[in-house]
Coordinates of C-alpha atoms in Angstrom, one line a residue:
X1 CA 191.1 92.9 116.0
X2 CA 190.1 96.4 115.6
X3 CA 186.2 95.2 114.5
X4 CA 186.3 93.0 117.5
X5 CA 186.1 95.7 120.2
X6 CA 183.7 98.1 118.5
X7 CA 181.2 98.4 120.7
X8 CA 178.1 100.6 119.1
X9 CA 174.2 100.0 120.8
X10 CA 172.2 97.6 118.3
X11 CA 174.8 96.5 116.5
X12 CA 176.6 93.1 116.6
X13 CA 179.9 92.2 114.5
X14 CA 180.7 88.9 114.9
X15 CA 182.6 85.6 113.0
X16 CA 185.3 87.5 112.4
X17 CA 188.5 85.6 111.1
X18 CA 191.6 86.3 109.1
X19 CA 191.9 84.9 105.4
X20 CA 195.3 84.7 103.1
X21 CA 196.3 88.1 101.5
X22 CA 195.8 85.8 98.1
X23 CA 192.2 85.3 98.5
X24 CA 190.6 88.9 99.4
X25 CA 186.8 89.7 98.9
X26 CA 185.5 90.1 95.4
X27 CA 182.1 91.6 94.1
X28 CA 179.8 88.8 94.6
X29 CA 181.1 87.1 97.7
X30 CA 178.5 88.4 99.9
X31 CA 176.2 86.1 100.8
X32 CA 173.1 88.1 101.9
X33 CA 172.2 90.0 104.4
X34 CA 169.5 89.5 107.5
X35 CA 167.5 92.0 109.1
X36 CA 165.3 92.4 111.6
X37 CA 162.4 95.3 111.2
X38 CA 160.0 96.1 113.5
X39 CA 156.5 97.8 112.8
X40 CA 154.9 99.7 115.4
X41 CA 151.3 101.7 115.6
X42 CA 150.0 99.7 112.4
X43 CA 146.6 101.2 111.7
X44 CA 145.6 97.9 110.2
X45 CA 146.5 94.6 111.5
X46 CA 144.8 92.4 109.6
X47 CA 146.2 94.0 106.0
X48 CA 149.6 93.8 107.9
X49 CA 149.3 89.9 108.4
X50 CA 147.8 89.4 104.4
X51 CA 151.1 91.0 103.0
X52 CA 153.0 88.9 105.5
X53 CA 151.9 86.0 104.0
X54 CA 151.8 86.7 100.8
X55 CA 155.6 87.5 101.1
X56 CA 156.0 83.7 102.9
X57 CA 154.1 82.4 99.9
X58 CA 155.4 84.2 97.1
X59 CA 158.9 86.3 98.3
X60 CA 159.5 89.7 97.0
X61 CA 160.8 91.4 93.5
X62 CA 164.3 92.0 94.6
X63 CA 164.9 95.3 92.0
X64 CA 167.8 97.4 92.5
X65 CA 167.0 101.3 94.4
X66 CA 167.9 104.3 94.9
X67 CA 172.0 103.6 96.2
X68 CA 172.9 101.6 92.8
X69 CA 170.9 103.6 90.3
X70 CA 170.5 107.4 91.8
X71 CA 168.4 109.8 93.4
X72 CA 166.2 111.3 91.1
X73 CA 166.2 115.4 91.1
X74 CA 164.2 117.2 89.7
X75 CA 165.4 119.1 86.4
X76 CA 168.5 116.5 87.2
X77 CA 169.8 114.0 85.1
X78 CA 170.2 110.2 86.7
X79 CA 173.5 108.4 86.3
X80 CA 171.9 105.8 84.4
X81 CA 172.0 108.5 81.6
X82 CA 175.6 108.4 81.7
X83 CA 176.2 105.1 81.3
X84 CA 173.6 104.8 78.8
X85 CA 175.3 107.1 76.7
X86 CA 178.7 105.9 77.7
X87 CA 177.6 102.5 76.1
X88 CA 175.9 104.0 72.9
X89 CA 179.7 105.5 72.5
X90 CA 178.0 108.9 72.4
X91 CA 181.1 110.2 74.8
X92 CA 180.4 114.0 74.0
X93 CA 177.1 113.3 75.7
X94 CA 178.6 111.4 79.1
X95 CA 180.6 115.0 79.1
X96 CA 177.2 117.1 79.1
X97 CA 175.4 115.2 81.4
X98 CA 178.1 115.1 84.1
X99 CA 178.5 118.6 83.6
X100 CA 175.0 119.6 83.8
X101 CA 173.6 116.6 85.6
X102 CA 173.1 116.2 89.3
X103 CA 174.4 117.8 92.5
X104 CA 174.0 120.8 95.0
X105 CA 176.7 122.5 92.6
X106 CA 174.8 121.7 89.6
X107 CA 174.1 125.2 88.4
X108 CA 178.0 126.1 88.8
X109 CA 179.3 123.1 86.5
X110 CA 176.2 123.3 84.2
X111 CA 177.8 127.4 83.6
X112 CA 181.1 126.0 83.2
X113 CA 179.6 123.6 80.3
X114 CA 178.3 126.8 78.8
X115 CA 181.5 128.9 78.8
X116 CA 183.1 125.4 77.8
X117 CA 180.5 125.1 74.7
X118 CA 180.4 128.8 73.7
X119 CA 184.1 129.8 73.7
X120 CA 185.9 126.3 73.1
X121 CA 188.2 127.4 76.4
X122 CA 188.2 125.2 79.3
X123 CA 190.6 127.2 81.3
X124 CA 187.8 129.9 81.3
X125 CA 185.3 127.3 82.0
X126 CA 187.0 125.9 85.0
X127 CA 186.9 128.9 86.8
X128 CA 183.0 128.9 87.1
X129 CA 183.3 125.9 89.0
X130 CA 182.7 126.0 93.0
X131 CA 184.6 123.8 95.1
X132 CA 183.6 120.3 95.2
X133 CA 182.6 119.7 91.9
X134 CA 185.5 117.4 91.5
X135 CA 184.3 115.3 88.7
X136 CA 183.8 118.3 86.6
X137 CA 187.0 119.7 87.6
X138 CA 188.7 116.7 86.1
X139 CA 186.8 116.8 83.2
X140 CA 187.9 120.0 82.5
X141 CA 191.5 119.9 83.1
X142 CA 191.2 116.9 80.3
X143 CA 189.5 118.9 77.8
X144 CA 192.1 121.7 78.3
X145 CA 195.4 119.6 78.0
X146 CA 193.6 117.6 75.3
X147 CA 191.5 119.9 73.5
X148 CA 187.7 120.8 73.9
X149 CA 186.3 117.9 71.7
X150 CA 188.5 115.5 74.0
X151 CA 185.5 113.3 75.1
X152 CA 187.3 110.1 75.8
X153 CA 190.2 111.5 77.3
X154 CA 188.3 113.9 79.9
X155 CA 185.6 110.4 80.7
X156 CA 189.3 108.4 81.1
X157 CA 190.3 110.6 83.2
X158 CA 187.6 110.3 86.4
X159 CA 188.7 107.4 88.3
X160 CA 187.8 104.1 87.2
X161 CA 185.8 103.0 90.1
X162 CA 183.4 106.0 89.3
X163 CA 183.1 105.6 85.7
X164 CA 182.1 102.3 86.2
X165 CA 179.5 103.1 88.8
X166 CA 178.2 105.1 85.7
X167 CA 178.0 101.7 84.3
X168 CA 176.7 99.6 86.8
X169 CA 173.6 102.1 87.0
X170 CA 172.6 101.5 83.9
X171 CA 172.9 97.6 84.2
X172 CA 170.9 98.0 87.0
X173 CA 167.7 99.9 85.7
X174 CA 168.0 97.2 82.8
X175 CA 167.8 94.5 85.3
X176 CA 164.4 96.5 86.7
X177 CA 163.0 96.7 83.5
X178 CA 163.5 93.1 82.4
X179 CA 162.2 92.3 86.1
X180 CA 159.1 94.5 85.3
X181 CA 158.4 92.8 81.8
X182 CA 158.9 89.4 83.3
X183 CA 156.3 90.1 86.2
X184 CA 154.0 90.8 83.3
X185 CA 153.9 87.5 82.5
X186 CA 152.8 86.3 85.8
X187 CA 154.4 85.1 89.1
X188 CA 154.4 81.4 88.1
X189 CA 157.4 80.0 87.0
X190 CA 157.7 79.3 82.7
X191 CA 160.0 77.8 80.4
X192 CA 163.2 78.9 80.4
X193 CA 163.5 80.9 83.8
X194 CA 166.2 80.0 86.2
X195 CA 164.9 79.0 89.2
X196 CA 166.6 77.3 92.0
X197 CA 166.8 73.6 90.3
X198 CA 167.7 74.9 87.2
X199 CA 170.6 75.5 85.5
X200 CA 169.4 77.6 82.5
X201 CA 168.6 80.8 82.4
X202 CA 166.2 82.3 79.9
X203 CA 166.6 81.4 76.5
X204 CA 169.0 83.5 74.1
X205 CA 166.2 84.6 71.7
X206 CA 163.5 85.7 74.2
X207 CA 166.2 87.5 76.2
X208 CA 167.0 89.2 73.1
X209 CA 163.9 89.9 72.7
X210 CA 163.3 91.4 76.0
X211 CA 166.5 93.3 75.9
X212 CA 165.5 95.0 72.6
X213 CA 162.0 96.6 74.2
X214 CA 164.2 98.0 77.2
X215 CA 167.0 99.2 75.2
X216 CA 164.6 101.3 72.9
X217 CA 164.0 104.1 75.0
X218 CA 167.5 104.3 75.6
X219 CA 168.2 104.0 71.2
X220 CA 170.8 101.0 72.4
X221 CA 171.1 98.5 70.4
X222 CA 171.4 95.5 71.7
X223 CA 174.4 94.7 69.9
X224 CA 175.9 97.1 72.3
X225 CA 175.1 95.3 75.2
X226 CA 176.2 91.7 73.8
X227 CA 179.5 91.9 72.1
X228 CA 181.8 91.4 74.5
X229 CA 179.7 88.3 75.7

């Protein structure tokens, strides 16, 4: 195969096999990852070898970073912003936020979303825009076949894949939070966590419970988050 005869310095692809066009990868099939990372000139040896057992003892918080919930800019807005508005149904929101939001073309689209906002004519407002600001671009070209107030119809019309990375940010800072709230408790295990010879997860009302303090910030319900259950 192709993979088979890349040959790159430091990296090894291996196990390679084919599998029926009927079963192809799915989100989730991954089974982990292993790496090797190596630590040179450590000031302080002895600190080095206390963390390193402490991770054998007790692992690590596995929270989600930077690639699944964004880069933070300053004066930006995260895409976790998005999908939290996305999920409130507050769609005119999800608009102004990708419009004005993040990017090295920010200042171009958020000017668009001005001229978009003032005169109620997208046409005009698209010609603000610099190349590359392609999700703004098809916002725009929404609003103007569908009308400025359009909301759902210019969010339908960015690819799916990319609204629903929108999406998955926001799922993912919720996961960090709940981890956060959870570590409050303490590292040792209590009733109702799933752990490895388990098979429940935490119980419906604390969860609910939890869920409600992280959704605040956000003014989610947690209705939102649990009807399609």
């Amino acid at each position: 195969t192709v993979l088979s005869k890349v040959n790159i310095p430091g990296l090894t692809i291996g196990k390679i096999h084919r599998a029926p066009l009927s079963l192809p990868l799915a989100l989730g099939d991954l089974l982990g990852n292993r790496f090797e990372i190596t630590l040179r000139n450590v000031p302080n040896a002895a600190a080095l070898q206390k963390a390193v057992l402490e991770l054998k003892r007790s692992g690590f918080v596995n929270y989600f970073g930077l690639q699944r919930i964004g880069r933070y800019e300053k004066g930006g807005k995260m895409p976790y912003n998005v999908g939290a508005a996305m999920i409130r149904g507050d769609f005119g929101k999800a608009v102004e936020l990708l419009m004005t939001g993040q990017g090295e073309h920010r200042e171009a689209s958020s000017r668009a979303y001005h001229v978009l906002t003032s005169t109620g004519d997208a046409g005009k407002a698209l010609k603000q825009l610099q190349r590359g600001c392609r999700v703004q671009e098809l916002l725009l070209k929404a609003l103007q076949r569908h009308g400025p107030d359009a909301y759902v119809e210019a969010l339908r019309a960015i690819p799916h894949g990319s609204r629903a990375l929108f999406l998955q940010s926001y799922q993912s800072l919720v996961f960090n939070r709940l981890t956060s709230a959870r570590l409050e408790m303490g590292r040792d295990p209590i009733v109702g966590d799933l752990v490895l010879i388990g098979t429940h997860s935490l119980k419906r009302n604390r969860a609910l419970s939890l869920l409600a303090g992280v959704f605040q910030e956000d003014a989610l319900a947690v209705e939102a988050a649990t009807e399609h259950e």
